[in-house]
PDB file of C-alpha atoms in Angstrom:
ATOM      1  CA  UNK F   1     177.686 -50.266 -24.274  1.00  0.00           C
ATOM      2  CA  UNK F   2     177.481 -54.215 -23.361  1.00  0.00           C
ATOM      3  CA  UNK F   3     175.653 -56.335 -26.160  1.00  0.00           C
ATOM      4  CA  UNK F   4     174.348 -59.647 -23.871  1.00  0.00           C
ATOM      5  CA  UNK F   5     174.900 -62.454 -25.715  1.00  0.00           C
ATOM      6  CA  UNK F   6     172.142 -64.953 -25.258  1.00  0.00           C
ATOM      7  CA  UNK F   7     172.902 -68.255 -24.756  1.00  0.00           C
ATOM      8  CA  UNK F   8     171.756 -71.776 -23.854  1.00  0.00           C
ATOM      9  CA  UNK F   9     173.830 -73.801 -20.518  1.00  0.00           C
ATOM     10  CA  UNK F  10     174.988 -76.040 -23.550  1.00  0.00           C
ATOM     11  CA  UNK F  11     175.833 -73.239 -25.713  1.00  0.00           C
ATOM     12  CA  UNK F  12     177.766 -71.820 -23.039  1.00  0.00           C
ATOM     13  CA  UNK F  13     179.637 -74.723 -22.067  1.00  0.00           C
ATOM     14  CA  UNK F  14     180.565 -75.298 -25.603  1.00  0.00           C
ATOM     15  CA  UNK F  15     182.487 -72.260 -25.866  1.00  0.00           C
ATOM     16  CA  UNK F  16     184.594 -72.582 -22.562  1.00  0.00           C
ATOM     17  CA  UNK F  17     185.815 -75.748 -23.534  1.00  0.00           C
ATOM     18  CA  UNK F  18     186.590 -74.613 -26.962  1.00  0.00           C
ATOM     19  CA  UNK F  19     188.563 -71.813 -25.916  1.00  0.00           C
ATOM     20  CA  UNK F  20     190.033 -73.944 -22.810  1.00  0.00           C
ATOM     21  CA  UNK F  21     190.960 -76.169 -26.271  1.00  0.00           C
ATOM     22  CA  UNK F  22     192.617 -73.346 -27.946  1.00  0.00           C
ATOM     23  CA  UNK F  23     194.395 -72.113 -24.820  1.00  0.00           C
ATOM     24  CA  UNK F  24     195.843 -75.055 -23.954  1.00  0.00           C
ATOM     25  CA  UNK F  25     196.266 -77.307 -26.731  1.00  0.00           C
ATOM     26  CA  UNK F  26     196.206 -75.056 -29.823  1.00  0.00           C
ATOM     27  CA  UNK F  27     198.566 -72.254 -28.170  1.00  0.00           C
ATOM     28  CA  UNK F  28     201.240 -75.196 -27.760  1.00  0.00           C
ATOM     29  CA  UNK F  29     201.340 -76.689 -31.100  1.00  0.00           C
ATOM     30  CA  UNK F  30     201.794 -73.312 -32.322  1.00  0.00           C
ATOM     31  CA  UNK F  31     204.556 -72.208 -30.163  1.00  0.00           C
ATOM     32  CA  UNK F  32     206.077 -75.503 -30.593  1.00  0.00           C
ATOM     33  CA  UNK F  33     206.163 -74.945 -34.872  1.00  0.00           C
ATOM     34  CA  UNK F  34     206.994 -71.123 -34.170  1.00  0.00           C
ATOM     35  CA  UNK F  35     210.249 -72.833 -32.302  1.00  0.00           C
ATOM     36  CA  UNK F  36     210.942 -74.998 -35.067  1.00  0.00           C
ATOM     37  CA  UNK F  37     210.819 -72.947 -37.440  1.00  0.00           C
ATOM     38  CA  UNK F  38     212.925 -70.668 -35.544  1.00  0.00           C
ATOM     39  CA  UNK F  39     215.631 -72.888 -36.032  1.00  0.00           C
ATOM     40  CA  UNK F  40     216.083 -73.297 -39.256  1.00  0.00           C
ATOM     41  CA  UNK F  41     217.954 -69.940 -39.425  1.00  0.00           C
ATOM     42  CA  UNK F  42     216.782 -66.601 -41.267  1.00  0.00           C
ATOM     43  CA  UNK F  43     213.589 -65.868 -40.328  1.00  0.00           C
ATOM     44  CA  UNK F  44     213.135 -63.349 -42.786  1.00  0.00           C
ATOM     45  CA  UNK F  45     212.802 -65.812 -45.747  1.00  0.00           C
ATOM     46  CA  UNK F  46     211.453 -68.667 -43.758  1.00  0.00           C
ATOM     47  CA  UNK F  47     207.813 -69.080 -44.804  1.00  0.00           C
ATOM     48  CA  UNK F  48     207.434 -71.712 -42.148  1.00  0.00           C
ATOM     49  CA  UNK F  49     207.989 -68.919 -39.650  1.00  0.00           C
ATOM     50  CA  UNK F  50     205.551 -66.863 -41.075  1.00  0.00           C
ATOM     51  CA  UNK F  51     203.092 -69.057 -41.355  1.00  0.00           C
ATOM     52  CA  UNK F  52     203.346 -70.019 -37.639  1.00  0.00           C
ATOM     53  CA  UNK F  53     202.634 -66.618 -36.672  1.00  0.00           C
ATOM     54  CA  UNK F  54     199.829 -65.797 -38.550  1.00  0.00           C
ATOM     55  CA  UNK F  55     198.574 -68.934 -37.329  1.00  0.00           C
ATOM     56  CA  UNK F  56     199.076 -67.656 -34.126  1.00  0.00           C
ATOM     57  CA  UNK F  57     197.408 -64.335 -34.496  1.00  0.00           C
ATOM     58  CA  UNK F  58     194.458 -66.272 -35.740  1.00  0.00           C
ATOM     59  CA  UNK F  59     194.399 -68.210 -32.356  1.00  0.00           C
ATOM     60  CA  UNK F  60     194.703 -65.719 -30.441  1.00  0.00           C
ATOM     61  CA  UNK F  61     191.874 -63.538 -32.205  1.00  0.00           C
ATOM     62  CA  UNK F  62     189.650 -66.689 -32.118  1.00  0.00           C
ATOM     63  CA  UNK F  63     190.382 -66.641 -27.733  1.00  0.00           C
ATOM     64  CA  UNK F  64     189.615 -63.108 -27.536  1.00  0.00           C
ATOM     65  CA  UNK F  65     186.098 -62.967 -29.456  1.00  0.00           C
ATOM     66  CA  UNK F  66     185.051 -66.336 -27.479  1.00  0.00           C
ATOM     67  CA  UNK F  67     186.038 -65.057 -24.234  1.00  0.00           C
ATOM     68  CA  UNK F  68     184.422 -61.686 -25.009  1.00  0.00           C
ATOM     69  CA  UNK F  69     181.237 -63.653 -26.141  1.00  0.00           C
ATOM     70  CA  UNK F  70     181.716 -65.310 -22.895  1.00  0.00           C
ATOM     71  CA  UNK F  71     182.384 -62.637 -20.235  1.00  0.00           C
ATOM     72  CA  UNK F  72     178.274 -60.885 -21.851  1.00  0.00           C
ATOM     73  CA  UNK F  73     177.163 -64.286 -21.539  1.00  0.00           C
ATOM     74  CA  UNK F  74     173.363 -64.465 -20.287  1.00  0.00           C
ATOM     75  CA  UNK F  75     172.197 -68.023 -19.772  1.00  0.00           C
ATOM     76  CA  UNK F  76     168.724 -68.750 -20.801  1.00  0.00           C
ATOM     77  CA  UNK F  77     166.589 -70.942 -18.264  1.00  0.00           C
ATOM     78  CA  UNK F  78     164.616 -73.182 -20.437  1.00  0.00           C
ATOM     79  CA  UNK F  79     162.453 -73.758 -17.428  1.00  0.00           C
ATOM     80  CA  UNK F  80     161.218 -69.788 -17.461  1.00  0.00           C
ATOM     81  CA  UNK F  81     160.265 -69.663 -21.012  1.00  0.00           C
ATOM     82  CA  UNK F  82     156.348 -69.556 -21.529  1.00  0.00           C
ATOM     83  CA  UNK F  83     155.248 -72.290 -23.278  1.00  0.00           C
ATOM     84  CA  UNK F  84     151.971 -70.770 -24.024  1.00  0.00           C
ATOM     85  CA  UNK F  85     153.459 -69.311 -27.082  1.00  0.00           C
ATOM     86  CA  UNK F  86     156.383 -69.256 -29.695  1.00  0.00           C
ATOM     87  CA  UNK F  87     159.915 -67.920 -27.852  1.00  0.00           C
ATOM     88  CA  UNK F  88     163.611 -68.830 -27.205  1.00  0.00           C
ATOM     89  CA  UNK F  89     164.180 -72.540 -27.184  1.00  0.00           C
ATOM     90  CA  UNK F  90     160.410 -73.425 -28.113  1.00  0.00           C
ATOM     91  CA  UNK F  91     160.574 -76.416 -30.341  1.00  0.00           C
ATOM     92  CA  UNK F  92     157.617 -75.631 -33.272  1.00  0.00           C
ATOM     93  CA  UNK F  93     155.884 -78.089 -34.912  1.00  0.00           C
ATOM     94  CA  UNK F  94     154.576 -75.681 -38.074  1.00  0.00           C
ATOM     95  CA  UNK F  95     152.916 -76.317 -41.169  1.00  0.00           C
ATOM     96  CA  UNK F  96     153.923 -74.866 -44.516  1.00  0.00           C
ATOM     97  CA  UNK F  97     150.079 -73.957 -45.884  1.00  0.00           C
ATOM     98  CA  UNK F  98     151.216 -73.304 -49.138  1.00  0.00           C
ATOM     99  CA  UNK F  99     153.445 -76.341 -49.611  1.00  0.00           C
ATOM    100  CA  UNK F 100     151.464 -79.113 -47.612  1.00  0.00           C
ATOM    101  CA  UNK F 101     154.841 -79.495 -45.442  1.00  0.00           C
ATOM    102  CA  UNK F 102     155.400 -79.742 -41.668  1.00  0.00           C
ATOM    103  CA  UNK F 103     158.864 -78.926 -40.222  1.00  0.00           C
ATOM    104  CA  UNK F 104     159.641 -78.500 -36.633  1.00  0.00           C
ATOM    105  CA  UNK F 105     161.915 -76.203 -35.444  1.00  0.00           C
ATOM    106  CA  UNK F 106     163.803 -75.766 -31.942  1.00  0.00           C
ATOM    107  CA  UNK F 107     164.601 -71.589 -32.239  1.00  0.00           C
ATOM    108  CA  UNK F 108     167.730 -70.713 -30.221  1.00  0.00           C
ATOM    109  CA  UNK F 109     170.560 -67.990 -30.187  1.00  0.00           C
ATOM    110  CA  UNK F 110     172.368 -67.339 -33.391  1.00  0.00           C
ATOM    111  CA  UNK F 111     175.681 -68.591 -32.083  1.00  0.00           C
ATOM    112  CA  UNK F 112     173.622 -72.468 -32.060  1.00  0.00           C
ATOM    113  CA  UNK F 113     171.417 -72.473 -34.806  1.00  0.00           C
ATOM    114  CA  UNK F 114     171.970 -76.029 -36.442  1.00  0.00           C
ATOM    115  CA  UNK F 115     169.588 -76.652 -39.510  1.00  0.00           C
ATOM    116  CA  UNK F 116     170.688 -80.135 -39.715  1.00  0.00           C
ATOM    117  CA  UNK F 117     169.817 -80.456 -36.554  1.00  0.00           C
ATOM    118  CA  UNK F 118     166.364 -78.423 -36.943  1.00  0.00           C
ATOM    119  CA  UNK F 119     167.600 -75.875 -34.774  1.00  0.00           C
ATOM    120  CA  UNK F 120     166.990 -72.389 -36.259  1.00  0.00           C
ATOM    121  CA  UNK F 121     168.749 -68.762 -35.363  1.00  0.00           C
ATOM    122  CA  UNK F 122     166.231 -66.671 -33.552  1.00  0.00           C
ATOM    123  CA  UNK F 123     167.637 -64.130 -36.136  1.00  0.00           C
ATOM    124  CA  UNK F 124     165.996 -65.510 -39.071  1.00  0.00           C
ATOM    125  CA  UNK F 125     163.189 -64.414 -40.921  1.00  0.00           C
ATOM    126  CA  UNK F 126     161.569 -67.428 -40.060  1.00  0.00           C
ATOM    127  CA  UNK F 127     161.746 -67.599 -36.219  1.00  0.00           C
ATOM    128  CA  UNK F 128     161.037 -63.663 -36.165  1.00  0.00           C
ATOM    129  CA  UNK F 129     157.544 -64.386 -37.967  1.00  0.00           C
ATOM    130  CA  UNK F 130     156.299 -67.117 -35.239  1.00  0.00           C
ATOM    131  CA  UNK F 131     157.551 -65.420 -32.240  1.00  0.00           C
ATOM    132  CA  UNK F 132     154.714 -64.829 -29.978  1.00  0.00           C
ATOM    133  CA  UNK F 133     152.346 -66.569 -32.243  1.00  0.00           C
ATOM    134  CA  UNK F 134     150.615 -69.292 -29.945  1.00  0.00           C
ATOM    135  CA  UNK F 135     149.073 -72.811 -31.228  1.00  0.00           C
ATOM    136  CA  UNK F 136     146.536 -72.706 -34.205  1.00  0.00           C
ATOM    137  CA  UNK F 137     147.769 -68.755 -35.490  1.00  0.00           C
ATOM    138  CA  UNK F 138     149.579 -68.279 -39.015  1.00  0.00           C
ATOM    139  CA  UNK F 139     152.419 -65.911 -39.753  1.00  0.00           C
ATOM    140  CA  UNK F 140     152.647 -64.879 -43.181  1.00  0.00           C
ATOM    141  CA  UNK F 141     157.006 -64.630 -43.567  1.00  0.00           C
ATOM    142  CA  UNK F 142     158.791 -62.625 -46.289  1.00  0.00           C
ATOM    143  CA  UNK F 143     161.861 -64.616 -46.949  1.00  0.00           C
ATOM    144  CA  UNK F 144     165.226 -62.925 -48.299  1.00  0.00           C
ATOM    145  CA  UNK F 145     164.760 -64.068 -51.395  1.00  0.00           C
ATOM    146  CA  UNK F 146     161.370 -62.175 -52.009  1.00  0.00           C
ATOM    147  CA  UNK F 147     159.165 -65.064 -51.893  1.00  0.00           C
ATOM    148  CA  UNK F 148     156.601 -65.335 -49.521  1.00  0.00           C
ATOM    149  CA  UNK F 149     155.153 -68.220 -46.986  1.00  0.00           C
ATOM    150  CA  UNK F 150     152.561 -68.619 -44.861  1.00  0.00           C
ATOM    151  CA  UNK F 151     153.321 -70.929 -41.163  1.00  0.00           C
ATOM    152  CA  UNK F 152     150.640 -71.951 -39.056  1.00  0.00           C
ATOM    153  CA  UNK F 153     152.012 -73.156 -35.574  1.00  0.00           C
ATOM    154  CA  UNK F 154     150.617 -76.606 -35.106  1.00  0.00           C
ATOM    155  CA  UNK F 155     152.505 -77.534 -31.468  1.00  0.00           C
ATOM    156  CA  UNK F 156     154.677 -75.641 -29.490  1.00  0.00           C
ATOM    157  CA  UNK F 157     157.010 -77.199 -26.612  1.00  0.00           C
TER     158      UNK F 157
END
């Protein structure tokens, strides 16, 4: 079975010219210190060799997943998603009750999520407690660690 992999135009851009990156650029720097080490004679005590290869493999497994992340690929249209409440690239303004804090938060696939940037997985614990929840509600959050917070959604766009 097909597992769609949700993600923003951006997102998805992203990836195909990372892998266009690897393809192209990567795959020839490799090839071009599997060669040299090639010729420097006995490959099977040349570490250089080795190392080239396994730094091949890891290419190559790196085009594979991102193509396969590609090809289930669903693009989310930012322009569909209902305001009206908390959802897939909602930006949250929310206010920590127990702390006095406001944070705001843009939620968005996993494969995006940027704290630094205040962009959080959909996956977390956080983002799964103020989905749905529209302007003025609370969501009381268990985080990992065991501790508990309470969020009340002060803007959503």
């Amino acid at each position: 079975m097909e597992k769609s992999e949700y993600l923003t135009e951006e997102g998805l851009k992203k990836l195909i010219k990372e892998v266009e990156h690897l393809e192209t650029v990567e795959r020839s720097r490799i090839s071009q210190q599997i060669s040299e080490a090639r010729d420097k004679g006995d490959l099977s005590e040349n570490a250089e060799y080795d190392a080239a290869k396994a730094a091949q493999e890891l290419i190559e497994m790196r085009i594979a997943r991102i193509k396969e992340k590609i090809s289930h690929a669903r693009v989310i249209d930012s322009s569909q998603v209902d305001r009206s409440k908390v959802s897939i690239l909602s930006t949250v303004h929310i206010k920590n009750i127990t702390k006095g804090i406001i944070h705001i938060y843009t939620l968005v696939p996993e494969s995006e999520a940027d704290l630094s940037a205040g962009r959080i997985s959909i996956k977390t614990p956080i983002a799964q407690g103020l989905l749905g929840k529209k302007i003025g509600e609370t969501s009381n959050i268990r985080l990992p660690n065991g501790n508990k917070i309470v969020l009340e959604i002060l803007k959503i766009h």
